[in-house]
Each structure stands twice: as structure tokens, then as C-alpha cells.
Tab-separated table of C-alpha atoms in Angstrom:
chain	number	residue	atom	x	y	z
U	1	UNK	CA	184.333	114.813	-20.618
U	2	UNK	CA	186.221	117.168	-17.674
U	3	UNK	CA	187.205	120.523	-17.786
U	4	UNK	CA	190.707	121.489	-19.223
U	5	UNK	CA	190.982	125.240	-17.861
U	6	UNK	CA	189.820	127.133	-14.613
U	7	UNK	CA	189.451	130.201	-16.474
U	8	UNK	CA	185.341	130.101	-16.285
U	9	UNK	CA	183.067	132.648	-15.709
U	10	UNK	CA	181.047	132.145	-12.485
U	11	UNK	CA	177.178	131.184	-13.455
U	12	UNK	CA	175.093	132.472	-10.523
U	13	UNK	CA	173.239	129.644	-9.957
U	14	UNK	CA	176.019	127.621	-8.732
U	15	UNK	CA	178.070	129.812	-7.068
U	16	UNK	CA	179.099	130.891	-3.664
U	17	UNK	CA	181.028	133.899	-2.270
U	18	UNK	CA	183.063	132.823	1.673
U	19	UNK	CA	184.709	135.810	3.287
U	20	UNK	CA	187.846	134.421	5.218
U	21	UNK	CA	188.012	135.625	8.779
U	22	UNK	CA	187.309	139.128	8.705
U	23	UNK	CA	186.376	139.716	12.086
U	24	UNK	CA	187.227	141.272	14.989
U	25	UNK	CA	190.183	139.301	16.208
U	26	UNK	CA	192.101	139.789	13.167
U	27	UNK	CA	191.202	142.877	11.346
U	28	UNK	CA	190.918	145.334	14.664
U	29	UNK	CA	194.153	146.865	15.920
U	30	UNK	CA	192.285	146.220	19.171
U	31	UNK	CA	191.973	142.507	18.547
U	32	UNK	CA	193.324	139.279	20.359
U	33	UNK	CA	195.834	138.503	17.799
U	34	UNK	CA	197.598	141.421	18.568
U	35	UNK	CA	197.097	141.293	22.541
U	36	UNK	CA	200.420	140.232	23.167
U	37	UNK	CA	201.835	143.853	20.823
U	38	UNK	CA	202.400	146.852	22.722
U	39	UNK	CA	199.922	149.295	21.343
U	40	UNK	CA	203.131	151.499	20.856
U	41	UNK	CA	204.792	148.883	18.172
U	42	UNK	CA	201.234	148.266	16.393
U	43	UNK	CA	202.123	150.553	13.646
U	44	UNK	CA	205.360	149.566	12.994
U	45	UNK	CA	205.004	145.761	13.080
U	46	UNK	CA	201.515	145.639	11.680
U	47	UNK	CA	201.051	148.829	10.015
U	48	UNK	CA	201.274	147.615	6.646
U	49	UNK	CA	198.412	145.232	7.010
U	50	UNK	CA	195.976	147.425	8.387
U	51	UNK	CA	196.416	149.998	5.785
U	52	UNK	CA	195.855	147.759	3.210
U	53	UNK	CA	192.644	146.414	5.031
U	54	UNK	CA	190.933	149.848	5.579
U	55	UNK	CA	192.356	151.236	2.012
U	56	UNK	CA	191.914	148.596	-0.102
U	57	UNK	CA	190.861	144.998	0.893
U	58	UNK	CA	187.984	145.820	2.587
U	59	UNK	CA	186.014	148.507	0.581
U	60	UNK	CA	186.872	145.850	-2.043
U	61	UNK	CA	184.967	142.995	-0.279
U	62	UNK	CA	182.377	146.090	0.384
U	63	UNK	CA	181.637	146.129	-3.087
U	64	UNK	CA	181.771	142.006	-3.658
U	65	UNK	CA	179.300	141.826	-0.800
U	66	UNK	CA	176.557	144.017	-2.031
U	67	UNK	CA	176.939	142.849	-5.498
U	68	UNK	CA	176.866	139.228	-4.876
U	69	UNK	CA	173.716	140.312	-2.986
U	70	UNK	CA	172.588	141.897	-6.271
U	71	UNK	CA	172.831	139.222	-8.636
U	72	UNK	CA	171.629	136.930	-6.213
U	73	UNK	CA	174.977	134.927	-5.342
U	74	UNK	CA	174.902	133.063	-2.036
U	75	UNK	CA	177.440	135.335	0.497
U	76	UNK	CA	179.006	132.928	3.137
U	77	UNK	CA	181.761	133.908	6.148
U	78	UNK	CA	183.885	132.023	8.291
U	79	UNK	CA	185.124	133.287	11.095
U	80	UNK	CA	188.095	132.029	14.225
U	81	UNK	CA	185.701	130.913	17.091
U	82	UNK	CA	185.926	128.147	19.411
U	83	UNK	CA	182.978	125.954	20.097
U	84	UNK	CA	183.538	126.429	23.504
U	85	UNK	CA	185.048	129.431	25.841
U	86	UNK	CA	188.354	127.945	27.104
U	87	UNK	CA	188.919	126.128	23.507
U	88	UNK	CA	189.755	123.012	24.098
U	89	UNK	CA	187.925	122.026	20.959
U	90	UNK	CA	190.424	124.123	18.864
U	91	UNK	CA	193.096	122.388	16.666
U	92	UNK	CA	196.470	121.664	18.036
U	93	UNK	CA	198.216	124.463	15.701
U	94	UNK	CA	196.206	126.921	17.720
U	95	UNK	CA	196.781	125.873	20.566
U	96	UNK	CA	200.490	125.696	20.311
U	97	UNK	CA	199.899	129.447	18.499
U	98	UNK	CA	198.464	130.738	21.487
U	99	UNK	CA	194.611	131.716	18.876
U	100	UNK	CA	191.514	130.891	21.321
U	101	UNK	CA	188.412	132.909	20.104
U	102	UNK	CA	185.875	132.123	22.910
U	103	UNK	CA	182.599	131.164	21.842
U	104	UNK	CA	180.393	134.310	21.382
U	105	UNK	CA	182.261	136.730	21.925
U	106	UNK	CA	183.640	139.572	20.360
U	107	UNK	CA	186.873	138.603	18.330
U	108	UNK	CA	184.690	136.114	16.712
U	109	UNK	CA	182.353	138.248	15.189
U	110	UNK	CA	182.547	139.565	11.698
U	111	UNK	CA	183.504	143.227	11.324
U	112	UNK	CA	180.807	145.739	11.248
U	113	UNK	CA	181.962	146.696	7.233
U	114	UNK	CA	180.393	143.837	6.143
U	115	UNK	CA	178.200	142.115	8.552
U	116	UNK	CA	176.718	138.911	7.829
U	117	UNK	CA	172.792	139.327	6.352
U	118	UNK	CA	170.158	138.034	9.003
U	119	UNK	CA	169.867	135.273	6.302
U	120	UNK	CA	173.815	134.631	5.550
U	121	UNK	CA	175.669	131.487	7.058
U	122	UNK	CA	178.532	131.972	9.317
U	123	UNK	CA	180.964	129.181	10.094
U	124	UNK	CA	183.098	129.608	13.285
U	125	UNK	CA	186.092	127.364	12.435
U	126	UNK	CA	189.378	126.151	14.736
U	127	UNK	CA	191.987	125.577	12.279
U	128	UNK	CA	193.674	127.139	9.502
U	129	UNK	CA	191.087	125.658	6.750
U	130	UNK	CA	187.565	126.117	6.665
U	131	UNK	CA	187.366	122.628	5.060
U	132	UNK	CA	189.019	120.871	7.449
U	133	UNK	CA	187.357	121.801	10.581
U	134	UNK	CA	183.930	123.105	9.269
U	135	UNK	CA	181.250	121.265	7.287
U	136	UNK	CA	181.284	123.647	4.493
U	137	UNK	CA	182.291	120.992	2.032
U	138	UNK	CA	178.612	119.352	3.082
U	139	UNK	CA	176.758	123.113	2.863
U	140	UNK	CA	177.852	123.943	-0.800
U	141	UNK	CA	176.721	120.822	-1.979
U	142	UNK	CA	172.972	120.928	-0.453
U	143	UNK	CA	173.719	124.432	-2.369
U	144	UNK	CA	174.647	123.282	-5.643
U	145	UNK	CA	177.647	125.687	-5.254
U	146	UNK	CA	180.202	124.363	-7.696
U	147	UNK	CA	182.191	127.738	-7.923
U	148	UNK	CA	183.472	129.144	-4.744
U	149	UNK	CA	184.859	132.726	-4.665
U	150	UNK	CA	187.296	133.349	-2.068
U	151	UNK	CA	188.978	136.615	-0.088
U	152	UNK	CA	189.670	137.596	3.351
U	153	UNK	CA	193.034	137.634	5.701
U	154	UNK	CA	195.590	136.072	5.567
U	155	UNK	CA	196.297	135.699	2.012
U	156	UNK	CA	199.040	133.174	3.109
U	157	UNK	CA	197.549	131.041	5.625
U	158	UNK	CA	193.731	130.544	5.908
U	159	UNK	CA	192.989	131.839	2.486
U	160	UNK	CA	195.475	130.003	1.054
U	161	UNK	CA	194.520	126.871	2.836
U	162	UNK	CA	191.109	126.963	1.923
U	163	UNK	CA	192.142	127.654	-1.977
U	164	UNK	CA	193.917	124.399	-1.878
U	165	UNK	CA	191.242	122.333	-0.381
U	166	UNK	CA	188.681	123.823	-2.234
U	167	UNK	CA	190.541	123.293	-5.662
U	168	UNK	CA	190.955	119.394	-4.296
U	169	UNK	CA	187.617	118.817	-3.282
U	170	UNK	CA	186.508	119.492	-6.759
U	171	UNK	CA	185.073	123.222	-7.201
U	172	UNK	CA	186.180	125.784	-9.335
U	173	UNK	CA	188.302	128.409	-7.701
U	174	UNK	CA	187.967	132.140	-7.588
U	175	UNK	CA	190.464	134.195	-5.553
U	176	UNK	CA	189.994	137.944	-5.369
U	177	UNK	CA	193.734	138.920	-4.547
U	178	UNK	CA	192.810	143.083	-4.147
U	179	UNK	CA	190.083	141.691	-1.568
U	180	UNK	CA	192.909	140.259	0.643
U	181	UNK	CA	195.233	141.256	2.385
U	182	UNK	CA	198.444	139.586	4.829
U	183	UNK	CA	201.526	141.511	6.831
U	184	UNK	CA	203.377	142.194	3.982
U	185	UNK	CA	203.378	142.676	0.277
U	186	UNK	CA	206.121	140.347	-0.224
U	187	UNK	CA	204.227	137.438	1.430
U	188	UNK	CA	201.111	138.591	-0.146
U	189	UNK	CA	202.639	138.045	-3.492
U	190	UNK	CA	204.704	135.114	-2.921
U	191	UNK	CA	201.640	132.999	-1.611
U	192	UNK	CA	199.593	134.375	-5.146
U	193	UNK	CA	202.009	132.692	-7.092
U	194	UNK	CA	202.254	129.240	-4.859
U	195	UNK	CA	198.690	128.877	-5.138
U	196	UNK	CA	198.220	130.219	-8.695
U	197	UNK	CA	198.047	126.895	-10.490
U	198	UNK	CA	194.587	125.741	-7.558
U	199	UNK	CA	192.834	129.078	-9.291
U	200	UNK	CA	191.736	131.674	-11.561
U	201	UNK	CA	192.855	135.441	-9.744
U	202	UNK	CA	190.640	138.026	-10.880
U	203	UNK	CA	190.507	141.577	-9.382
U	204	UNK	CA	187.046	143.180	-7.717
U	205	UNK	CA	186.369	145.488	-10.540
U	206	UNK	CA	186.854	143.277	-13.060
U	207	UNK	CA	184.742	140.129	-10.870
U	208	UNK	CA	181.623	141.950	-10.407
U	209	UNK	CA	181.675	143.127	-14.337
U	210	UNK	CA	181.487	139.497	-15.089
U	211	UNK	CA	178.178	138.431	-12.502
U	212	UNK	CA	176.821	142.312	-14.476
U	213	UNK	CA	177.239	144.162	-11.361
């Protein structure tokens, strides 16, 4: 017997929420991914993005996070971070990009919106997929997480990456596009549809209706 259909309601018991580097580095205008921008051309190269962070995205993952917390759904984040401060443990794609998040500092940590519970797990990862250079995979199973439900920036890159490896590594898939959020709307919707056959897409509203929140 398998499954023929990823449309499945999430049971509580064996689910798991991950928020996809929301954190300093990435979602502050002050951030190290946008060191190398003068602060005059933030707006107009980046300006999309952060609206849709502060407007939408993240009072969306606001309202995930305290109602996962509700119905008693384990709430997980992974974060950019280095192991070390000059990164040399960091994957080769990061390197070449120019992304070192120094261990403990600033750009690593989570933004204050949603800060991790004293109790919540935080994964500092070095590569594009959580899966790949995290042992996440090896967490949600001592969990008996079998549903993972997934958000965070970028839609396109690490949130798309870890959709993929999630979907092959055998759990059902949960993306929560209106919790998300890249540089544009174009590439925002262009990666939904790419990765629309790994998942189920179901809005925030409509998300925490079905765990009764």
C-alpha cells in the first residue's frame, strides 16, 4: 500500500513546521547580503522583497508560529551560519557567492518577529539545503515528523531546495507560498510552479484552519 496523492491534511502528531532563513542576514536591509548595495540603491534593487517580507510573508509566518505553538506542532528554523568565524566550513557555492555568516553572530540569528522558543531547535546550515548540510533528515525522524511544513526566503533557492529534498527523502510536503517571499514576483511564481509537482501549496489562512487554529 503507498500513498497516491500529497493532498493530506497534516495530523499533529507527526508533523513539523522549519522556517527557512529568516534571520538577520537576509531579511534586514542592514544585513550582510546586502553589504556590498549602496544603501542609496536598496530600495530600488531590493525594494520589492522587503515589502513583501514586512507586509505579507512575515506577519504570515507570525501567525503559523503561534498557531503551530497552539496545537502543539513542533516549530523548527534554520538559519545561514558558519560553524566557524572565517567559514571555511561553508560549502563551495558560498564561498564562490561571497555568503560567510560567522559563527554567533548577528546575521545568523533569527529575526526578532519570530524568535526561536527557549525550547525550539535551530539549525545553522552552509549550503543552499537544509538537508544537505544539516542533520535534520536524522532530527525529524527521532521526531516521528513525517509531514514537514515549509516557508521562509528565498522561495527560489533554499526553500525550494529543501522542498525537493524533503519530497525525496520521503515526507509529505507542505509549502506555505504567502509565508515566502524572493526578489521578485516573477521568480516567486515561476519557482511555485517548478516545484509544484514535490508538494501540496496551501495559503496561511487556510493552513492553520486545517491544524483548528
Amino acid at each position: 500500500m503507498h500513498l497516491t496523492t500529497r493532498e493530506i491534511p497534516l495530523d499533529p502528531a507527526r508533523s513539523a513546521i522549519l522556517f527557512i532563513d529568516v534571520q538577520n542576514f537576509s531579511c534586514r536591509r542592514e544585513g550582510g547580503e546586502f553589504k556590498d548595495i549602496p544603501p542609496a540603491e536598496i530600495e530600488a534593487r531590493c525594494g520589492y522583497y522587503f515589502d513583501r517580507l514586512e507586509t505579507l510573508a512575515v506577519p504570515n509566518m507570525q501567525a503559523l508560529q503561534a498557531g503551530f505553538r497552539v496545537a502543539g506542532i513542533e516549530v523548527m528554523y534554520t538559519t545561514i551560519e558558519s560553524l566557524t568565524k572565517d567559514g571555511r566550513d561553508r560549502s563551495l557555492d558560498y564561498k564562490i557567492t561571497g555568503f560567510n555568516v560567522p559563527k554567533g553572530s548577528w546575521d545568523g540569528r533569527v529575526i526578532e518577529e519570530i524568535a526561536p522558543g527557549e525550547d525550539e531547535i535551530v539549525l545553522p546550515k552552509s549550503s543552499s539545503s537544509v538537508f544537505v548540510s544539516t542533520h535534520i533528515d536524522y532530527i525529524l525522524r527521532n521526531l516521528g515528523v513525517t509531514q514537514i511544513v515549509l516557508c521562509g526566503c528565498l522561495t527560489d533557492q533554499c526553500v525550494e531546495s529543501a522542498v525537493r529534498d524533503a519530497c525525496d527523502l520521503g515526507y509529505l510536503v507542505t509549502l506555505v507560498p504567502d509565508a515566502c517571499a524572493t526578489m521578485t514576483q516573477a521568480r516567486h511564481d515561476n519557482s511555485l510552479r517548478a516545484i509544484r509537482g514535490y508538494c501540496r501549496q496551501v495559503p496561511t489562512a487556510d493552513l492553520l484552519k486545517e491544524i483548528g487554529q
